[in-house]
PDB file of C-alpha atoms in Angstrom:
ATOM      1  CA  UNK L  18       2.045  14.829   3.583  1.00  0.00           C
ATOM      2  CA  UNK L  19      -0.071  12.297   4.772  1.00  0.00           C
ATOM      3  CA  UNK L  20      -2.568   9.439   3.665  1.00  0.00           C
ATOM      4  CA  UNK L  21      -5.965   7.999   5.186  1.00  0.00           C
ATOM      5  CA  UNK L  22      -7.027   4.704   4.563  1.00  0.00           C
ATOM      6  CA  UNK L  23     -10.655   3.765   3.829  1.00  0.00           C
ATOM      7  CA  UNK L  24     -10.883   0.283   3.517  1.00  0.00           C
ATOM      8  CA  UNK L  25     -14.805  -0.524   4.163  1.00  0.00           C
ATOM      9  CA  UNK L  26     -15.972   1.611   1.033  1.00  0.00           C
ATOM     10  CA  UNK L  27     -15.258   3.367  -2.328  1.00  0.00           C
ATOM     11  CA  UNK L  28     -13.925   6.741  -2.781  1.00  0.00           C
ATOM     12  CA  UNK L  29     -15.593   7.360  -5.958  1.00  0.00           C
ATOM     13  CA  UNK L  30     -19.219   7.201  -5.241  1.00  0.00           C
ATOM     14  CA  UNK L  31     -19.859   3.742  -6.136  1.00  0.00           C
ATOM     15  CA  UNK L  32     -19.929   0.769  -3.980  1.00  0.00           C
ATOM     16  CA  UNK L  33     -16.482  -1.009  -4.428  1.00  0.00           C
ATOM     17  CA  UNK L  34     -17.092  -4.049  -2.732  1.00  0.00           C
ATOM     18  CA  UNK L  35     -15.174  -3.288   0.413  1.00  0.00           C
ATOM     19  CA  UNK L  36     -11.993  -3.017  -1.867  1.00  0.00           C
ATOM     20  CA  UNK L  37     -11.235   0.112  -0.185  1.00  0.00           C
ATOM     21  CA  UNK L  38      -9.230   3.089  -0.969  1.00  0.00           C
ATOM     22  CA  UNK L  39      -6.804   5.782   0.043  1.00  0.00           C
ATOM     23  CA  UNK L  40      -6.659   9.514   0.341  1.00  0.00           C
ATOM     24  CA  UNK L  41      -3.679  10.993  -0.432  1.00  0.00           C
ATOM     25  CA  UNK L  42      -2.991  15.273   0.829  1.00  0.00           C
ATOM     26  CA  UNK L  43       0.183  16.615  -0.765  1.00  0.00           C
ATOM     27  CA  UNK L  44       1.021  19.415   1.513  1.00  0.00           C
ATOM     28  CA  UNK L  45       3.399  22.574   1.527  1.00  0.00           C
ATOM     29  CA  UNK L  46       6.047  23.452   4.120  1.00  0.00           C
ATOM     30  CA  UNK L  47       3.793  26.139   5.200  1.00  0.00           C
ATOM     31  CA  UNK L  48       0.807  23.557   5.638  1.00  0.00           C
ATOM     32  CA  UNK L  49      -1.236  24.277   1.950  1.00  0.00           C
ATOM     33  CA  UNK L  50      -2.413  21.565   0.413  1.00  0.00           C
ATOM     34  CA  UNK L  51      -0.902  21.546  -3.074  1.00  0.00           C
ATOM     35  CA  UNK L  52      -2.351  18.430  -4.189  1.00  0.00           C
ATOM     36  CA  UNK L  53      -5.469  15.675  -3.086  1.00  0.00           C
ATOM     37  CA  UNK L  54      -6.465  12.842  -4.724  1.00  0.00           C
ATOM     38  CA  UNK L  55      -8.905   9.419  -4.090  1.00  0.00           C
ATOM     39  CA  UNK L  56      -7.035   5.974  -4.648  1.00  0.00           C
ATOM     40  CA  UNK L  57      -9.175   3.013  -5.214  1.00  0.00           C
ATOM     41  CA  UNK L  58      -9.548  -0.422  -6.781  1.00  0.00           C
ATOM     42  CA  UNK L  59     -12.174   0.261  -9.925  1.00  0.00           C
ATOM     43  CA  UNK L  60     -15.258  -1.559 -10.557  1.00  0.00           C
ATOM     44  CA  UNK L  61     -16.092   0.183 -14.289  1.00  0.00           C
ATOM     45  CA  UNK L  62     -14.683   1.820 -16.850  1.00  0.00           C
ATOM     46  CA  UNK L  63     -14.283   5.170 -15.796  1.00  0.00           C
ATOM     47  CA  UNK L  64     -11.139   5.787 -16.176  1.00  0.00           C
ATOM     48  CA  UNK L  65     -10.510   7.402 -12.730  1.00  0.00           C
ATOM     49  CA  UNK L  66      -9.391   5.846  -9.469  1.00  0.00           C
ATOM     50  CA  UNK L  67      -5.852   5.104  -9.638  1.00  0.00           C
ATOM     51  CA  UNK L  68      -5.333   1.033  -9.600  1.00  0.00           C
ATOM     52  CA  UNK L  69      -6.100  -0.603 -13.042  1.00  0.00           C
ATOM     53  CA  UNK L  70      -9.540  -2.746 -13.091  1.00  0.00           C
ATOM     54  CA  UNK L  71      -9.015  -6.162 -11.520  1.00  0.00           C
ATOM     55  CA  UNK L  72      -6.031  -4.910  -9.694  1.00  0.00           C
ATOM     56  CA  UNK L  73      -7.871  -6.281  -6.051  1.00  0.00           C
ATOM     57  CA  UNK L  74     -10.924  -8.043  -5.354  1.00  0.00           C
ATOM     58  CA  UNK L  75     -14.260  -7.614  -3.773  1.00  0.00           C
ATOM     59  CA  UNK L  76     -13.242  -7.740   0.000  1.00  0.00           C
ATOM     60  CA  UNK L  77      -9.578  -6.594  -0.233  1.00  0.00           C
ATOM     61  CA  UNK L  78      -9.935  -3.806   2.158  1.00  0.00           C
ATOM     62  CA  UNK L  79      -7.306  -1.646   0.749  1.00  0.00           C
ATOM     63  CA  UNK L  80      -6.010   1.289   2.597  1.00  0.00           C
ATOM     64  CA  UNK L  81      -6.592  -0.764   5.954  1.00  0.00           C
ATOM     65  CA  UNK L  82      -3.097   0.483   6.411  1.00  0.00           C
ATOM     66  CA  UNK L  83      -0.848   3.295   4.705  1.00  0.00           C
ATOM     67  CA  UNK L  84       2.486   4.658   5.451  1.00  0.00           C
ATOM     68  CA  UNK L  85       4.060   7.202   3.553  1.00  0.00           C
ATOM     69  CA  UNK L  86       6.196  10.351   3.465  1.00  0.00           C
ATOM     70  CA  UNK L  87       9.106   8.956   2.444  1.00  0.00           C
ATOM     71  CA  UNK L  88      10.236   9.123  -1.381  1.00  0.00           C
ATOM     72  CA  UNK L  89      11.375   5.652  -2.410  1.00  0.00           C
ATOM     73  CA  UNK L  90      12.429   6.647  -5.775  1.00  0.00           C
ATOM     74  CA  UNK L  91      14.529   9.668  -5.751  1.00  0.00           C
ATOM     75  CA  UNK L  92      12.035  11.461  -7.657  1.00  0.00           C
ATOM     76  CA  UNK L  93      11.608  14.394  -4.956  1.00  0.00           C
ATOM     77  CA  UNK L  94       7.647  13.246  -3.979  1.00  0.00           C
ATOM     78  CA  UNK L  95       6.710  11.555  -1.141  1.00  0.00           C
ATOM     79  CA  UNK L  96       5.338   7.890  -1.591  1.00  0.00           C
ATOM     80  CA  UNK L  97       2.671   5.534   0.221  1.00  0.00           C
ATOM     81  CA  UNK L  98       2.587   1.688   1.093  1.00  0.00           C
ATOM     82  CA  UNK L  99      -1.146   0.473   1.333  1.00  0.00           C
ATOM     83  CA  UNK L 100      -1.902  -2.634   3.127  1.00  0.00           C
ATOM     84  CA  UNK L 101      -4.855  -4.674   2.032  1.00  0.00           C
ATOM     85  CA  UNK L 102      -5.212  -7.418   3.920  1.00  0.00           C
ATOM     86  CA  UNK L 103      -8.645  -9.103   2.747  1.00  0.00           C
ATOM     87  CA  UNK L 104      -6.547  -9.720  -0.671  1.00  0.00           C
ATOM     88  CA  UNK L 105      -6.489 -13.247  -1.516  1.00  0.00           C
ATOM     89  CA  UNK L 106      -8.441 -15.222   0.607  1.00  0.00           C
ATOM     90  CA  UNK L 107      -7.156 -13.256   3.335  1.00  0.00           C
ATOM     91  CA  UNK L 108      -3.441 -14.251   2.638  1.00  0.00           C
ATOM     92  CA  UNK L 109      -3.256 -10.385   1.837  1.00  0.00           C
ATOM     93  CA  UNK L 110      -1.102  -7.936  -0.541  1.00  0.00           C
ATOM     94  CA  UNK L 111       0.888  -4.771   0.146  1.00  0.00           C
ATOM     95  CA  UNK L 112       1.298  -2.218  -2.785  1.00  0.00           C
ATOM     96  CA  UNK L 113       4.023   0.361  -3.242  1.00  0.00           C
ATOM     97  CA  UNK L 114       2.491   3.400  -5.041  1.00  0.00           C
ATOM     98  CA  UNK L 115       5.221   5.709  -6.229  1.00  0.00           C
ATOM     99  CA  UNK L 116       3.204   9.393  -6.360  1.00  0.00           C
ATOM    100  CA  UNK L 117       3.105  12.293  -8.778  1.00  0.00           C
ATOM    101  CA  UNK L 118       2.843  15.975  -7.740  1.00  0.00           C
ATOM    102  CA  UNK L 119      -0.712  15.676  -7.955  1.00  0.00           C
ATOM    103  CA  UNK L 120      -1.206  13.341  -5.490  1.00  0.00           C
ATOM    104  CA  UNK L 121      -1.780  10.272  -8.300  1.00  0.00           C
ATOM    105  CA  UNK L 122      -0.051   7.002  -8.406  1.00  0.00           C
ATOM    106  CA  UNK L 123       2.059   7.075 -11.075  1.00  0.00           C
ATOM    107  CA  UNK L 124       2.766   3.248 -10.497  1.00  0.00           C
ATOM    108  CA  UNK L 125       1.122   0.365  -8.843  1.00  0.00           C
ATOM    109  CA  UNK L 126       3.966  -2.445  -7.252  1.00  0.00           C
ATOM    110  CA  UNK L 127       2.639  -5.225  -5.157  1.00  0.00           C
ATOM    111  CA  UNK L 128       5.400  -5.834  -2.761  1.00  0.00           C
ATOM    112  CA  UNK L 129       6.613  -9.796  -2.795  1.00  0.00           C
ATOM    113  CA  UNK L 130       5.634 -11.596   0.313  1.00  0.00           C
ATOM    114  CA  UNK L 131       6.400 -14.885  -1.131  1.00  0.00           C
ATOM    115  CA  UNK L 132       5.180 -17.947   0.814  1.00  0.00           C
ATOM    116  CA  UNK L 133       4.613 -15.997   3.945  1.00  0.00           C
ATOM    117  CA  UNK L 134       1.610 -14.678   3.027  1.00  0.00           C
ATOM    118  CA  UNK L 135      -0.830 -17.776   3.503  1.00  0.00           C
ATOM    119  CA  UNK L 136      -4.440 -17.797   3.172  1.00  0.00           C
ATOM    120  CA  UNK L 137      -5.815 -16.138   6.389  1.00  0.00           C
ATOM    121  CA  UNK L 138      -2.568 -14.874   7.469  1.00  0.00           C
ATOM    122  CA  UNK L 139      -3.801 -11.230   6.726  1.00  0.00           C
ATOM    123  CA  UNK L 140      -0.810  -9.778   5.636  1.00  0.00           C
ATOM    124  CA  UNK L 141      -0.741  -6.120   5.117  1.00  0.00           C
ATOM    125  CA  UNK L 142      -3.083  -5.079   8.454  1.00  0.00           C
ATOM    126  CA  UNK L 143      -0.209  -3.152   9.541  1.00  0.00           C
ATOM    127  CA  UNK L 144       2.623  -1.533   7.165  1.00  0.00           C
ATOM    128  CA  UNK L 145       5.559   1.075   8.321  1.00  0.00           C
ATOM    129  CA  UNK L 146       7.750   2.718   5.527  1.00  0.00           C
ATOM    130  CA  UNK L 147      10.817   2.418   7.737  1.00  0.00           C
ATOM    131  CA  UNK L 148      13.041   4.030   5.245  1.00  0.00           C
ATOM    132  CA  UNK L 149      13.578   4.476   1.448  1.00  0.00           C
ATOM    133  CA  UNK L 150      14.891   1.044   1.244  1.00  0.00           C
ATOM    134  CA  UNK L 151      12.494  -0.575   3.905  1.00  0.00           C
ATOM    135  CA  UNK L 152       9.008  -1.462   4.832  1.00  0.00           C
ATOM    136  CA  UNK L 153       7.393  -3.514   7.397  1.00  0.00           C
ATOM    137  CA  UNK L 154       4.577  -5.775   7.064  1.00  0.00           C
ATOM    138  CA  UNK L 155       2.591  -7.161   9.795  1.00  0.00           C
ATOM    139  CA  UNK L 156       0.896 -10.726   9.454  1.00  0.00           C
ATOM    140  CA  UNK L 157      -1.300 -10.813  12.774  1.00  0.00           C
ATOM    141  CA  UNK L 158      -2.707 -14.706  11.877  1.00  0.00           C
ATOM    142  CA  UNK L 159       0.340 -15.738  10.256  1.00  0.00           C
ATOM    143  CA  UNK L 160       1.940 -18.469  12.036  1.00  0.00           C
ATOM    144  CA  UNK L 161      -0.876 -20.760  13.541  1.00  0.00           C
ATOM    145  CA  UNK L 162      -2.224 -17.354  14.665  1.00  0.00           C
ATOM    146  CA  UNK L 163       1.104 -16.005  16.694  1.00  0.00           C
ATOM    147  CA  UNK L 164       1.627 -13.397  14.129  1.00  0.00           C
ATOM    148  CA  UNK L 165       4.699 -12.279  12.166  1.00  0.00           C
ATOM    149  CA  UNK L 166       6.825  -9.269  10.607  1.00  0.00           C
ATOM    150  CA  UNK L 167       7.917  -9.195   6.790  1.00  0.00           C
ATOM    151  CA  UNK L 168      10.671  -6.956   5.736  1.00  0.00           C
ATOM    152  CA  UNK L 169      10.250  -5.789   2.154  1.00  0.00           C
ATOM    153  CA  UNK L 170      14.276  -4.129   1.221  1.00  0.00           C
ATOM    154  CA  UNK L 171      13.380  -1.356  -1.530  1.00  0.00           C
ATOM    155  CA  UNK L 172      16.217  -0.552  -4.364  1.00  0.00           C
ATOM    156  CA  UNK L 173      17.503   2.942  -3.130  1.00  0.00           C
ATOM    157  CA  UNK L 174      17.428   4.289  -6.477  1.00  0.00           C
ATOM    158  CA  UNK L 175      14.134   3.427  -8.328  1.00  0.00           C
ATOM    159  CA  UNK L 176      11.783   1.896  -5.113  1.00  0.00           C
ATOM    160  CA  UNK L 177      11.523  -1.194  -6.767  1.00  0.00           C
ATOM    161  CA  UNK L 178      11.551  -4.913  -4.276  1.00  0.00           C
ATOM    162  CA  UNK L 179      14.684  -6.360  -4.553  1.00  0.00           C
ATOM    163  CA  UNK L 180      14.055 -10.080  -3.267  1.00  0.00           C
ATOM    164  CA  UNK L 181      11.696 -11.718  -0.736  1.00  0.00           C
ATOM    165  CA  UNK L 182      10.989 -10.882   2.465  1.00  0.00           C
ATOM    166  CA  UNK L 183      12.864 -11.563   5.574  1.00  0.00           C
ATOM    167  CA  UNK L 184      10.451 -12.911   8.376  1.00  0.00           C
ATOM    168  CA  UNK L 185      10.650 -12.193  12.018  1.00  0.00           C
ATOM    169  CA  UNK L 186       8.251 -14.667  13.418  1.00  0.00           C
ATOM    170  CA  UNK L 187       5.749 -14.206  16.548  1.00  0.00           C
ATOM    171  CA  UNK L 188       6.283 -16.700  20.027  1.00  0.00           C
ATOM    172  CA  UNK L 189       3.454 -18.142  21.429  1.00  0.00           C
TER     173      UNK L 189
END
């Protein structure tokens, strides 16, 4: 299973405003693809696309990172963390989307990054899905520009954020 980011551009045909999107393959221990599927930030009414209108901004750049592979809610499919650090004047957002068979996000949670995610900080250029319980989340400006790592803990059970962040922080 894997994911590709495509944060410059829309998935959909239409110009998204450098929201971004994701490409999610679903694939079969003998390497068939069983399910694809575009994931982007909607500009219209459409009805396809993945994220709710409004969800991110014009500049967002989601899917400038993904991580997936691992199932965060026990539901036997693999899930994706999205990084999109142009979100909110460049503080930035990370969202958990917990995936169906097909390859859809079946929900939408923006991870908490609570007062560590500052405008320009970027957070969200880099994500890792360490576990089922545990993401990374690299701020690169964050901290006068030295850069720091948020730890998102993930309940075992349903993938929901339980609490805020833990911080490592960058040395100059």
């Amino acid at each position: 299973d894997f994911a590709v980011g495509v944060p410059g551009g829309g998935l959909l045909g239409e110009a998204n405003g450098r929201r971004g999107g994701l490409r999610v393959h679903l694939v079969e221990a003998d390497g068939s693809t069983w399910a694809t599927s575009d994931i982007a930030p909607r500009n219209d009414e459409s009805g396809v696309g993945g994220l709710p209108d409004g969800v991110l901004q014009a500049g967002s750049s989601f899917g400038s990172s993904c991580a997936g592979g691992t199932d965060v809610n026990d539901d036997g499919i693999p899930d994706v963390v999205v990084g999109a650090p142009g979100s909110q004047a460049s503080a930035g957002a990370v969202l958990l989307l917990t995936l169906t068979r097909g390859a859809t996000a079946s929900s939408v949670t923006f991870l908490p990054l609570g007062g560590f995610a500052t405008p320009g900080s970027r957070c969200g250029a880099a994500v890792a899905l360490l576990s089922s319980q545990l993401v990374a989340v690299g701020c690169p400006n964050a901290n006068s520009g030295v850069g720091s790592v948020l730890l998102c803990h993930l309940d075992g059970s349903t993938g929901m954020p339980t609490g805020m962040p833990k911080r490592i922080q960058g040395t100059p």
